[in-house]
Coordinates of C-alpha atoms in Angstrom, one line a residue:
Chain O
M1324 CA 0.0 0.0 0.0
L1325 CA 1.2 3.4 -0.9
M1326 CA -1.1 5.2 1.5
H1327 CA -3.3 4.2 4.4
I1328 CA -5.8 6.7 5.9
R1329 CA -7.2 5.7 9.3
G1330 CA -9.8 7.6 11.3
L1331 CA -9.1 10.9 9.6
T1332 CA -11.2 13.6 11.2
V1333 CA -11.2 17.3 10.3
S1334 CA -13.3 19.9 12.0
Y1335 CA -13.6 23.6 11.2
P1336 CA -14.4 26.1 13.8
A1337 CA -17.7 27.7 13.2
V1338 CA -18.7 30.9 14.7
G1339 CA -22.3 31.2 15.6
G1340 CA -24.7 33.3 17.6
W1341 CA -24.9 37.1 18.0
L1342 CA -21.5 38.7 17.3
G1343 CA -19.9 35.3 17.2
G1344 CA -20.5 34.6 20.9
R1345 CA -21.2 30.9 20.6
R1346 CA -18.4 28.8 19.3
R1347 CA -18.9 25.3 17.9
S1348 CA -17.1 23.2 15.4
V1349 CA -18.3 21.5 12.2
T1350 CA -16.9 18.1 11.5
V1351 CA -16.4 17.9 7.8
L1352 CA -14.5 14.6 7.7
E1353 CA -15.3 12.0 10.3
D1354 CA -13.3 8.8 10.8
L1355 CA -12.4 8.4 7.2
D1356 CA -10.6 5.2 6.3
L1357 CA -9.1 4.8 2.8
E1358 CA -6.4 2.9 1.1
L1359 CA -4.5 3.6 -2.1
A1360 CA -2.1 1.2 -3.8
E1361 CA 0.9 2.2 -5.9
G1362 CA -0.1 3.1 -9.5
E1363 CA -3.8 2.9 -8.7
T1364 CA -6.6 5.5 -9.2
L1365 CA -9.0 6.0 -6.3
G1366 CA -12.0 8.0 -7.4
V1367 CA -13.7 10.0 -4.7
V1368 CA -17.2 11.2 -5.5
G1369 CA -19.9 13.0 -3.6
E1370 CA -22.0 16.1 -3.6
S1371 CA -20.9 19.5 -2.4
G1372 CA -20.4 19.4 1.3
S1373 CA -19.4 15.8 1.3
G1374 CA -15.8 16.6 2.3
K1375 CA -14.0 15.6 -1.0
T1376 CA -11.9 18.8 -1.2
T1377 CA -11.2 18.8 2.6
L1378 CA -9.8 15.3 2.1
A1379 CA -7.4 16.6 -0.5
N1380 CA -6.4 19.6 1.6
A1381 CA -5.9 17.4 4.7
L1382 CA -3.5 15.1 2.8
L1383 CA -1.5 18.1 1.7
G1384 CA -1.4 19.6 5.2
L1385 CA -3.4 22.6 4.0
V1386 CA -6.0 22.2 6.8
P1387 CA -5.3 21.1 10.4
V1388 CA -6.3 17.5 11.2
E1389 CA -8.1 16.8 14.4
R1390 CA -7.2 13.2 14.7
G1391 CA -6.4 10.2 12.6
E1392 CA -3.4 8.8 10.8
V1393 CA -2.2 9.0 7.2
S1394 CA 0.6 6.6 6.5
F1395 CA 2.4 7.3 3.3
Q1396 CA 5.1 4.9 2.3
G1397 CA 5.4 3.9 5.9
A1398 CA 5.8 7.5 7.2
D1399 CA 3.0 9.1 9.3
L1400 CA 2.3 12.2 7.3
L1401 CA 0.5 14.0 10.1
R1402 CA 3.4 13.6 12.6
L1403 CA 6.4 14.3 10.5
R1404 CA 9.4 16.1 11.9
A1405 CA 10.0 19.4 10.2
K1406 CA 13.0 18.1 8.4
M1407 CA 11.1 15.1 7.0
V1408 CA 8.2 17.2 5.7
R1409 CA 9.9 18.4 2.6
R1410 CA 11.3 14.9 1.8
V1411 CA 8.0 13.1 2.1
T1412 CA 5.5 15.7 0.8
R1413 CA 7.4 16.2 -2.5
E1414 CA 6.1 12.7 -3.3
I1415 CA 2.5 14.1 -3.2
Q1416 CA 1.5 16.8 -5.7
I1417 CA -1.9 18.4 -6.3
V1418 CA -3.7 19.6 -9.4
F1419 CA -6.7 21.9 -8.8
Q1420 CA -9.8 22.7 -10.8
N1421 CA -8.9 26.1 -12.1
P1422 CA -5.4 26.2 -13.7
Y1423 CA -5.4 29.9 -14.0
S1424 CA -5.7 30.4 -10.3
A1425 CA -3.1 27.7 -9.7
L1426 CA -0.5 29.5 -11.9
N1427 CA 1.2 32.8 -10.9
P1428 CA 0.1 35.2 -13.7
R1429 CA 3.5 36.9 -13.6
L1430 CA 5.6 33.8 -14.1
R1431 CA 6.4 32.4 -17.5
V1432 CA 5.6 28.8 -18.1
F1433 CA 9.4 28.0 -17.7
D1434 CA 9.5 29.5 -14.3
A1435 CA 6.3 28.0 -13.1
V1436 CA 7.5 24.5 -14.0
A1437 CA 11.0 25.2 -12.7
E1438 CA 9.8 26.5 -9.4
P1439 CA 9.5 23.2 -7.5
L1440 CA 12.9 22.1 -8.8
R1441 CA 14.4 25.3 -7.5
A1442 CA 12.5 25.2 -4.2
H1443 CA 13.7 21.7 -3.5
R1444 CA 17.2 22.3 -4.8
E1445 CA 16.6 19.4 -7.1
A1446 CA 18.8 20.5 -9.9
A1447 CA 21.5 22.9 -11.0
P1448 CA 20.4 25.8 -13.2
T1449 CA 21.8 24.2 -16.3
E1450 CA 20.0 21.0 -15.6
I1451 CA 16.7 22.9 -15.0
D1452 CA 17.1 24.4 -18.5
E1453 CA 17.1 21.0 -19.9
H1454 CA 14.6 19.3 -17.7
V1455 CA 11.8 21.9 -18.0
P1456 CA 11.4 21.5 -21.8
H1457 CA 11.4 17.7 -21.2
L1458 CA 8.6 18.0 -18.7
L1459 CA 6.6 20.1 -21.1
R1460 CA 7.0 17.4 -23.8
E1461 CA 5.7 14.9 -21.3
V1462 CA 2.4 16.8 -21.1
G1463 CA 2.2 17.3 -24.8
L1464 CA 3.5 20.9 -25.0
T1465 CA 6.2 22.1 -27.4
P1466 CA 9.1 24.3 -26.2
E1467 CA 7.5 27.4 -27.8
F1468 CA 5.3 27.6 -24.7
L1469 CA 8.3 28.2 -22.4
D1470 CA 8.1 31.9 -22.6
R1471 CA 4.4 32.3 -22.5
H1472 CA 2.5 33.7 -19.5
P1473 CA -0.7 32.0 -18.2
H1474 CA -3.0 34.4 -19.9
E1475 CA -1.6 33.4 -23.3
L1476 CA -2.7 29.8 -22.7
S1477 CA -6.0 28.1 -23.3
G1478 CA -7.6 26.3 -20.4
G1479 CA -6.3 22.9 -21.6
Q1480 CA -2.8 24.2 -22.2
A1481 CA -2.8 25.8 -18.7
Q1482 CA -3.9 22.6 -17.1
R1483 CA -1.0 20.8 -18.9
V1484 CA 1.5 23.3 -17.5
V1485 CA 0.1 22.6 -14.0
L1486 CA 0.5 18.9 -14.6
A1487 CA 4.1 19.4 -15.8
R1488 CA 4.8 21.3 -12.7
A1489 CA 3.2 18.6 -10.6
L1490 CA 5.4 16.0 -12.3
A1491 CA 8.7 18.0 -11.8
L1492 CA 9.6 16.3 -8.5
N1493 CA 8.7 12.8 -9.7
P1494 CA 5.9 12.3 -7.2
K1495 CA 4.3 9.0 -6.3
L1496 CA 0.8 10.4 -5.8
L1497 CA -1.1 13.1 -7.6
V1498 CA -4.2 14.5 -5.9
L1499 CA -6.5 15.6 -8.7
D1500 CA -9.2 17.9 -7.4
E1501 CA -11.8 18.3 -10.2
P1502 CA -9.0 18.7 -12.8
T1503 CA -11.3 18.8 -15.8
A1504 CA -14.3 20.5 -14.4
A1505 CA -13.4 23.9 -15.9
L1506 CA -12.6 22.5 -19.3
D1507 CA -14.7 22.0 -22.4
I1508 CA -15.7 18.4 -23.3
S1509 CA -13.2 18.1 -26.2
V1510 CA -10.4 19.4 -24.1
Q1511 CA -11.5 17.2 -21.1
A1512 CA -11.0 14.1 -23.3
Q1513 CA -7.4 15.2 -24.1
I1514 CA -6.6 15.8 -20.4
L1515 CA -8.1 12.4 -19.4
N1516 CA -6.0 10.7 -22.1
L1517 CA -2.9 12.5 -20.9
L1518 CA -3.6 11.5 -17.3
R1519 CA -3.9 7.9 -18.3
R1520 CA -0.6 8.0 -20.2
L1521 CA 1.2 9.7 -17.4
Q1522 CA 0.0 7.1 -14.9
R1523 CA 1.1 4.3 -17.2
E1524 CA 4.5 5.8 -17.9
H1525 CA 5.4 7.0 -14.4
G1526 CA 3.5 4.5 -12.2
L1527 CA 1.6 7.3 -10.6
A1528 CA -1.2 6.8 -8.1
Y1529 CA -4.1 9.2 -8.4
L1530 CA -6.6 10.3 -5.8
F1531 CA -9.2 11.6 -8.3
I1532 CA -11.8 13.9 -6.8
S1533 CA -14.8 14.8 -8.9
H1534 CA -18.5 15.4 -8.9
D1535 CA -18.6 14.2 -12.5
L1536 CA -19.3 10.5 -12.2
S1537 CA -18.7 9.7 -15.8
V1538 CA -15.2 11.1 -15.6
V1539 CA -14.5 9.3 -12.4
Q1540 CA -15.7 6.1 -13.8
H1541 CA -13.5 6.5 -16.8
L1542 CA -10.3 6.7 -14.8
S1543 CA -10.8 5.0 -11.5
D1544 CA -9.8 1.5 -10.4
R1545 CA -11.6 1.9 -7.1
I1546 CA -14.3 4.3 -5.9
A1547 CA -15.2 5.9 -2.6
V1548 CA -18.6 7.5 -2.4
M1549 CA -18.7 10.2 0.3
Y1550 CA -21.7 11.8 2.0
L1551 CA -21.5 14.5 4.7
G1552 CA -17.9 13.7 5.7
Q1553 CA -18.2 9.9 5.6
V1554 CA -17.5 7.2 3.1
V1555 CA -20.9 5.4 2.6
E1556 CA -19.7 2.9 0.0
S1557 CA -16.3 2.0 -1.5
G1558 CA -15.0 -0.8 -3.7
P1559 CA -13.8 -1.7 -7.2
A1560 CA -15.1 0.8 -9.8
E1561 CA -16.9 -1.9 -11.9
E1562 CA -18.7 -3.1 -8.8
I1563 CA -19.8 0.3 -7.5
F1564 CA -21.0 1.5 -10.9
G1565 CA -22.3 -1.8 -12.1
H1566 CA -24.0 -3.0 -8.9
P1567 CA -24.3 -0.2 -6.4
Q1568 CA -25.6 -1.4 -3.1
H1569 CA -25.9 1.6 -0.8
P1570 CA -29.2 3.4 -1.3
Y1571 CA -27.4 6.7 -1.6
T1572 CA -25.0 5.4 -4.3
I1573 CA -27.9 4.0 -6.2
E1574 CA -29.7 7.3 -6.2
L1575 CA -26.6 9.3 -7.0
L1576 CA -25.9 7.2 -10.1
E1577 CA -29.6 7.5 -11.1
A1578 CA -29.3 11.2 -11.1
V1579 CA -26.5 11.4 -13.6
P1580 CA -27.9 12.4 -17.0
T1581 CA -26.6 10.0 -19.7
L1582 CA -26.7 10.1 -23.4
H1583 CA -29.0 7.1 -23.3
P1584 CA -31.9 8.0 -21.0
E1585 CA -33.8 4.9 -22.3
R1586 CA -31.4 2.7 -20.4
R1587 CA -32.5 4.3 -17.1
T1588 CA -34.5 2.1 -14.8
S1589 CA -36.4 4.8 -12.8
Q1590 CA -37.1 8.4 -13.0
D1591 CA -37.1 9.1 -9.3
T1592 CA -34.8 11.7 -7.9
L1593 CA -33.5 12.2 -4.4
P1594 CA -36.1 14.1 -2.5
A1595 CA -34.3 16.4 -0.1
T1596 CA -31.3 18.6 -0.4
V1597 CA -28.0 17.8 1.5
P1598 CA -28.3 18.8 5.1
S1599 CA -25.6 21.2 6.4
P1600 CA -22.5 19.5 7.8
A1601 CA -22.9 21.8 10.7
Y1602 CA -26.1 20.0 11.7
P1603 CA -25.7 16.4 10.5
P1604 CA -28.8 14.2 11.0
T1605 CA -28.9 11.7 13.8
G1606 CA -28.4 8.0 13.1
C1607 CA -27.5 7.3 9.5
R1608 CA -26.6 10.5 7.8
V1609 CA -28.4 9.5 4.6
H1610 CA -31.7 8.7 6.4
P1611 CA -33.6 12.0 5.7
R1612 CA -33.3 11.3 1.9
C1613 CA -33.1 7.5 1.9
P1614 CA -36.1 5.8 0.2
L1615 CA -35.6 2.6 2.2
V1616 CA -35.3 4.3 5.7
E1617 CA -36.3 2.3 8.7
E1618 CA -36.8 3.2 12.3
R1619 CA -33.3 2.0 13.3
C1620 CA -31.7 4.3 10.7
R1621 CA -33.0 7.3 12.4
R1622 CA -31.5 6.3 15.7
E1623 CA -28.2 4.4 15.2
Q1624 CA -25.3 5.3 13.0
P1625 CA -24.3 2.3 10.9
A1626 CA -20.7 1.3 10.9
L1627 CA -18.6 0.8 7.8
A1628 CA -19.0 -3.0 7.2
T1629 CA -17.1 -5.1 4.8
F1630 CA -18.9 -7.3 2.3
Q1631 CA -17.4 -9.6 -0.4
N1632 CA -16.0 -6.9 -2.6
R1633 CA -16.8 -3.6 -1.0
E1634 CA -17.4 -1.6 2.2
A1635 CA -20.6 0.1 2.9
R1636 CA -22.3 2.0 5.7
C1637 CA -25.9 0.9 5.9
H1638 CA -28.1 -1.0 8.4
L1639 CA -30.1 -2.7 5.6
L1640 CA -27.0 -4.1 4.0
T1641 CA -25.6 -5.3 7.2
E1642 CA -28.8 -7.1 8.0
A1643 CA -29.0 -8.7 4.6
G1644 CA -25.5 -9.9 5.1
Chain Q
M307 CA -47.0 20.4 -30.2
S308 CA -48.9 23.3 -31.7
G309 CA -46.8 25.3 -34.1
E310 CA -43.8 27.5 -34.1
L311 CA -43.2 29.8 -31.2
L312 CA -39.8 31.3 -31.7
R313 CA -37.8 31.5 -35.0
V314 CA -34.3 32.8 -35.1
T315 CA -33.1 33.5 -38.6
G316 CA -29.6 34.3 -39.7
L317 CA -28.7 35.9 -36.4
E318 CA -25.3 37.7 -36.6
V319 CA -23.7 39.6 -33.8
D320 CA -20.4 41.4 -34.2
F321 CA -18.5 43.2 -31.5
E322 CA -16.2 46.1 -32.0
T323 CA -12.9 45.3 -30.3
P324 CA -9.5 47.1 -30.3
F325 CA -8.3 44.3 -32.6
G326 CA -11.1 44.7 -35.2
L327 CA -14.5 43.3 -35.7
S328 CA -15.1 40.1 -33.8
R329 CA -17.8 37.9 -35.3
A330 CA -19.5 36.2 -32.3
L331 CA -22.5 34.8 -34.1
R332 CA -22.2 34.1 -37.8
G333 CA -25.7 33.4 -38.8
V334 CA -27.6 31.3 -36.2
S335 CA -30.9 29.9 -37.3
F336 CA -33.3 27.5 -35.5
A337 CA -36.9 27.3 -34.4
V338 CA -38.6 26.4 -31.1
E339 CA -42.1 25.0 -31.1
S340 CA -44.7 25.8 -28.4
G341 CA -44.3 23.8 -25.2
E342 CA -41.2 21.9 -26.2
V343 CA -37.8 21.7 -24.5
F344 CA -35.2 22.7 -27.1
G345 CA -31.5 22.3 -26.4
L346 CA -28.8 24.7 -27.6
V347 CA -25.5 22.9 -27.0
G348 CA -21.9 23.8 -27.6
E349 CA -18.5 24.5 -26.0
S350 CA -17.4 27.8 -24.5
G351 CA -17.2 30.6 -27.0
C352 CA -19.5 29.0 -29.5
G353 CA -22.1 31.7 -28.9
K354 CA -24.8 29.8 -27.1
T355 CA -25.2 32.3 -24.2
L356 CA -25.0 35.3 -26.6
T357 CA -27.8 33.7 -28.7
G358 CA -30.0 33.6 -25.7
R359 CA -29.2 37.1 -24.7
T360 CA -29.7 38.5 -28.2
I361 CA -33.2 36.9 -28.3
L362 CA -34.0 38.9 -25.1
G363 CA -32.3 42.0 -26.5
L364 CA -29.7 41.9 -23.7
V365 CA -26.6 42.8 -25.8
P366 CA -23.9 45.3 -24.9
P367 CA -23.8 48.6 -26.8
N368 CA -20.8 47.7 -28.8
A369 CA -22.6 44.8 -30.4
H370 CA -24.0 45.0 -34.0
V371 CA -27.0 42.7 -34.4
R372 CA -28.3 41.5 -37.8
G373 CA -30.9 38.8 -38.6
S374 CA -34.3 38.4 -37.1
V375 CA -36.0 37.0 -34.1
S376 CA -39.7 36.2 -34.5
L377 CA -42.3 35.2 -31.9
H378 CA -45.4 33.5 -33.4
G379 CA -44.3 34.6 -36.8
R380 CA -44.0 38.2 -35.9
N381 CA -40.6 39.8 -36.4
L382 CA -39.6 41.7 -33.2
E383 CA -37.7 44.2 -35.3
E384 CA -40.9 45.4 -36.9
L385 CA -42.3 46.4 -33.5
S386 CA -41.9 49.8 -31.9
P387 CA -39.2 49.7 -29.2
K388 CA -41.8 50.1 -26.5
R389 CA -43.9 47.3 -27.8
R390 CA -40.9 45.1 -28.4
R391 CA -39.9 45.5 -24.8
E392 CA -43.4 44.6 -23.7
V393 CA -43.5 41.5 -25.8
R394 CA -40.1 40.4 -24.6
G395 CA -40.9 41.1 -21.0
R396 CA -44.1 39.3 -21.0
Q397 CA -43.6 36.3 -23.3
L398 CA -39.9 35.5 -22.5
G399 CA -38.4 34.6 -19.2
M400 CA -34.8 33.9 -18.4
I401 CA -32.9 32.0 -15.7
F402 CA -29.1 32.0 -15.3
Q403 CA -26.4 29.6 -14.2
N404 CA -25.8 31.2 -10.8
P405 CA -29.1 31.9 -9.0
G406 CA -27.2 33.2 -6.0
Q407 CA -25.9 36.1 -8.1
A408 CA -29.2 36.7 -9.9
L409 CA -31.2 37.2 -6.7
N410 CA -30.9 40.4 -4.7
P411 CA -29.4 39.6 -1.3
V412 CA -31.0 42.4 0.7
F413 CA -34.6 41.6 -0.1
T414 CA -36.6 38.6 0.9
V415 CA -37.8 36.1 -1.7
G416 CA -41.3 37.4 -1.3
Q417 CA -40.4 41.0 -1.8
Q418 CA -38.5 40.3 -5.0
M419 CA -41.1 38.0 -6.4
A420 CA -44.0 40.4 -5.5
A421 CA -42.2 43.2 -7.4
I422 CA -42.3 41.2 -10.5
V423 CA -45.8 39.9 -10.1
R424 CA -47.0 43.5 -9.5
H425 CA -45.4 44.6 -12.6
H426 CA -47.2 42.0 -14.8
R427 CA -50.5 42.0 -13.0
S428 CA -51.8 44.8 -11.0
L429 CA -52.4 42.8 -7.8
R430 CA -52.1 44.0 -4.3
G431 CA -52.3 42.9 -0.7
R432 CA -53.7 39.4 -0.1
E433 CA -54.1 38.6 -3.8
L434 CA -50.5 39.5 -4.5
R435 CA -49.3 37.3 -1.7
A436 CA -51.5 34.5 -2.8
R437 CA -50.1 34.7 -6.4
T438 CA -46.5 34.7 -5.1
R439 CA -47.3 31.7 -3.0
T440 CA -48.8 29.9 -6.0
L441 CA -45.7 30.6 -8.1
L442 CA -43.5 29.1 -5.3
H443 CA -45.7 26.1 -5.1
E444 CA -45.6 25.6 -8.9
V445 CA -41.8 25.4 -8.8
G446 CA -42.0 22.7 -6.2
L447 CA -41.0 24.6 -3.1
P448 CA -42.5 22.7 -0.2
N449 CA -43.5 25.5 2.2
P450 CA -44.0 28.7 0.3
G451 CA -45.2 30.5 3.5
E452 CA -41.7 30.2 4.9
I453 CA -39.8 30.7 1.7
I454 CA -41.5 34.1 1.1
N455 CA -39.9 35.5 4.3
A456 CA -36.5 34.0 3.6
Y457 CA -33.5 35.8 2.2
P458 CA -31.7 34.3 -0.7
H459 CA -28.7 33.2 1.4
H460 CA -31.0 31.1 3.6
L461 CA -31.8 28.9 0.6
S462 CA -29.7 26.2 -1.0
G463 CA -28.6 26.5 -4.6
G464 CA -31.4 24.2 -5.8
M465 CA -34.0 26.2 -4.0
Q466 CA -32.6 29.5 -5.3
Q467 CA -32.9 28.2 -8.8
R468 CA -36.5 27.2 -8.1
V469 CA -37.2 30.8 -6.9
M470 CA -35.6 32.1 -10.1
I471 CA -37.8 29.9 -12.2
G472 CA -40.8 31.0 -10.2
M473 CA -39.9 34.7 -10.9
A474 CA -39.5 33.9 -14.6
L475 CA -42.9 32.3 -14.6
A476 CA -44.6 35.4 -13.0
S477 CA -45.5 36.9 -16.4
E478 CA -46.7 33.5 -17.6
P479 CA -44.2 33.5 -20.4
E480 CA -44.4 31.2 -23.4
L481 CA -40.7 30.7 -23.6
L482 CA -38.2 30.2 -20.8
I483 CA -34.6 30.8 -21.7
A484 CA -32.5 28.7 -19.3
D485 CA -28.8 29.4 -19.6
E486 CA -26.8 26.6 -18.0
P487 CA -29.5 26.4 -15.2
T488 CA -27.9 23.4 -13.5
T489 CA -24.2 23.8 -14.0
A490 CA -23.6 25.2 -10.5
L491 CA -25.7 22.4 -8.9
D492 CA -25.0 18.9 -7.7
V493 CA -26.2 16.1 -9.9
T494 CA -29.0 15.1 -7.6
I495 CA -30.3 18.7 -7.5
Q496 CA -29.7 19.0 -11.2
A497 CA -32.0 16.1 -11.8
Q498 CA -34.7 17.8 -9.7
I499 CA -34.4 21.1 -11.6
L500 CA -34.4 19.3 -15.0
S501 CA -37.5 17.4 -14.1
L502 CA -39.2 20.6 -13.0
L503 CA -38.4 22.2 -16.4
T504 CA -39.8 19.1 -18.1
T505 CA -42.9 19.3 -16.0
L506 CA -43.4 23.0 -16.8
S507 CA -43.3 22.3 -20.5
E508 CA -45.6 19.4 -20.3
R509 CA -48.1 20.7 -17.8
H510 CA -48.0 24.5 -18.4
R511 CA -47.0 24.4 -22.0
V512 CA -44.0 26.6 -21.4
A513 CA -41.4 26.1 -24.1
V514 CA -37.8 26.0 -22.7
L515 CA -34.7 27.0 -24.6
L516 CA -32.1 25.1 -22.7
I517 CA -28.6 26.4 -23.2
T518 CA -26.0 24.0 -22.0
H519 CA -22.6 22.4 -22.6
D520 CA -23.7 19.1 -21.1
M521 CA -24.8 16.5 -23.7
G522 CA -26.2 14.3 -21.0
V523 CA -28.5 17.1 -19.8
V524 CA -29.8 17.6 -23.4
A525 CA -30.4 13.9 -23.8
A526 CA -32.3 13.7 -20.5
T527 CA -34.5 16.8 -21.1
C528 CA -34.8 18.0 -24.7
K529 CA -36.9 16.9 -27.6
R530 CA -34.8 18.7 -30.2
V531 CA -31.3 20.1 -30.2
A532 CA -29.1 22.5 -32.2
V533 CA -25.3 22.1 -32.0
L534 CA -23.5 25.4 -32.2
Y535 CA -19.9 25.8 -33.4
A536 CA -18.1 29.1 -33.9
G537 CA -21.3 31.1 -34.0
R538 CA -23.3 28.8 -36.3
V539 CA -25.7 25.9 -36.0
V540 CA -23.8 23.0 -37.6
E541 CA -26.5 20.4 -36.9
E542 CA -30.1 20.5 -35.7
G543 CA -32.7 17.8 -35.2
P544 CA -34.5 15.5 -32.8
V545 CA -32.2 14.6 -29.9
T546 CA -32.7 10.9 -30.5
T547 CA -31.4 11.0 -34.1
V548 CA -28.8 13.7 -33.6
F549 CA -27.2 11.7 -30.7
S550 CA -27.6 8.2 -32.3
Q551 CA -26.8 9.2 -35.8
P552 CA -24.8 12.5 -35.9
Y553 CA -23.9 13.7 -39.4
H554 CA -21.7 16.7 -38.7
P555 CA -18.1 15.7 -37.9
Y556 CA -18.1 18.1 -35.0
T557 CA -21.1 16.6 -33.4
R558 CA -19.6 13.2 -34.0
G559 CA -16.3 14.2 -32.4
L560 CA -18.0 15.8 -29.4
L561 CA -20.1 12.7 -28.7
A562 CA -17.2 10.4 -29.2
S563 CA -15.0 12.4 -26.7
L564 CA -17.5 11.9 -23.8
P565 CA -16.4 9.3 -21.2
E566 CA -18.9 6.6 -21.2
P567 CA -19.0 3.2 -19.5
E568 CA -18.2 1.3 -22.7
K569 CA -15.0 3.4 -23.2
R570 CA -13.6 2.7 -19.7
S571 CA -9.8 2.2 -19.7
Q572 CA -9.5 3.3 -23.3
D573 CA -8.2 6.5 -24.7
L574 CA -11.0 8.8 -25.7
P575 CA -11.1 10.1 -29.3
V576 CA -10.3 13.8 -29.3
I577 CA -10.9 16.8 -31.5
L578 CA -7.5 18.3 -32.1
G579 CA -6.9 22.1 -32.4
S580 CA -9.0 24.8 -31.0
V581 CA -12.1 26.9 -31.6
P582 CA -11.4 29.7 -34.1
S583 CA -11.5 33.2 -32.7
G584 CA -14.2 35.6 -33.8
L585 CA -11.5 37.8 -35.4
E586 CA -10.6 35.1 -38.0
A587 CA -12.2 35.3 -41.4
L588 CA -13.8 31.9 -42.1
P589 CA -14.7 31.8 -45.8
G590 CA -15.3 28.0 -45.7
C591 CA -16.5 25.7 -43.0
A592 CA -15.4 26.9 -39.5
F593 CA -14.7 23.4 -38.4
A594 CA -12.5 22.5 -41.5
P595 CA -9.1 23.0 -39.8
R596 CA -10.0 20.5 -37.1
C597 CA -12.0 18.1 -39.2
D598 CA -10.7 14.6 -40.0
S599 CA -12.8 14.3 -43.1
A600 CA -12.2 17.8 -44.6
L601 CA -12.3 18.0 -48.4
P602 CA -10.6 20.7 -50.4
A603 CA -13.8 22.6 -50.8
C604 CA -14.3 22.9 -47.0
K605 CA -11.5 25.5 -46.7
D606 CA -12.9 28.2 -48.9
T607 CA -16.5 27.5 -49.7
A608 CA -19.3 27.8 -47.1
P609 CA -20.9 24.4 -46.6
P610 CA -24.4 23.8 -47.9
E611 CA -27.3 23.0 -45.7
V612 CA -28.3 19.4 -46.1
R613 CA -31.5 18.0 -44.8
F614 CA -31.9 14.3 -43.9
E615 CA -35.3 13.6 -42.4
P616 CA -37.4 16.7 -42.7
S617 CA -36.4 17.9 -39.2
H618 CA -32.7 16.8 -39.2
R619 CA -30.3 19.1 -40.9
T620 CA -26.5 19.8 -41.0
E621 CA -24.1 22.2 -42.7
C622 CA -21.4 20.1 -44.3
H623 CA -19.7 19.4 -47.6
L624 CA -19.6 15.7 -47.0
Y625 CA -23.2 15.2 -48.0
D626 CA -24.9 16.0 -51.3
S627 CA -28.2 17.8 -51.4
E628 CA -30.1 14.6 -51.2
G629 CA -28.5 13.8 -47.9
R630 CA -26.0 11.1 -48.9

């Protein structure tokens, strides 16, 4: 295993009441367990407020973690000594949704891609001059882009530059947070193909976060479905998409508009909206919108249980065995 | 369906820019029938939003508009400016991608809606409140009494969009122009809003011009669709045939590049190159530089319109006038 996440919990302080008098905290990730093997793609899906982006930020140390353990190649990411931080975290790089806000508008493409090499004193200046064009070629850009600024790039080109920069330090894991959400369909296809090739050639593992289930399905080996800070179902991609078991996963997949509406089994849509993570429902978090809700679901929170080929958090599934 | 509601013919919009005249729409033509959901689909920069705005007359002052927009066969350009405004205000409604930005944050939902209801029908007091409540009820908001007193930030994105649709319905329009109405929403909420739009068209006979980049949304909601590329409709027809048997190479390329379960763990076919800028002169087919099947004629001769079934047409040199 490349990475083991155990009991990861993240809370944000929330200020409530008149003039912020009452303080409380909002748990946005609760006891999250995930595993990621080398060279594998784990797709993380869920609606807004499910905690997908917080998960990415927590792995990169961008938000404080309340408790839990992230073991990455044997090192505990959350308890690294300062000296080790640089050595371990260079193995994890991130690509965000909007490439224009991820690139410094004043830096040329060359400097943007060279920056991690310089920051980590990875290479001598002459080596950087050679290595940066090589990285651009890896992502399908010619050296003529070296002198451009971000505003001279199309969305797809800018996202390629971000990928080149992420690859500069030879990471083991790329966290991809909605990397194609801001792109047009035809460009999205190019970036998805590029991601597949890079993974093959560099043995990269991807943590692929997206609300677009068709994109996640295209790239992922395994899927984790999140709801209000918890994983409700996870397992191999074919299983989750082909035979979803958790009522929430079933409804979520039903909601995706496809090119072939005639293949759809039902026209039902989830009734309620997502409750605020600040006030999670009692019992099973999905119960207010679950079509199969039972009395027990309102009272007791189901544990994440293992079935043949997946894990799921649902009383009905546990009972059915 | 009962006849043609909206017809857009040869709509051209040019913008004056410091770099010269930019041609944003290069002759957009299509028609929407009463009570149908019609999809206008394309990538960013193809002119889909501008088409919607031009129909409503919401174009910036530096835009030059040519071509015609007709409602029930009546060309809006032939009306006096005052009458034109009335017709647009009453018969057309519009909703936008980001309902949170379209609603006024300092007024309650009830106040904002009442202002519009009052404008269209001179109701007051109890009647006004009742009408507002009815509208909220029609868009599927569960407890209109509470929503009326809520401020926009109290509502979720899906509820805000429902309020927007309710406001757009206040004038009982015949056509609702919905510009990416679900792009900012989660898939589950998207499904609800799309089913609301479908219901409105079926039950209240409101036609919807659904502007979107999402082919799945079109497939789930629309009866007919027009595919825009570089400010021109390259293909138009019933959704079922356009998506199952696309004729234009651009439509084909777009559909092929979508990730679908069957294409899992395969490279997706891509359309190389990029969309031409409005500043470029395009004497031939705008898609020719990116087209796999381009013929010599594509570069310098405008493609002819080819009709297949009576309602399915494309603009492409690959087919002769009999549609082969």
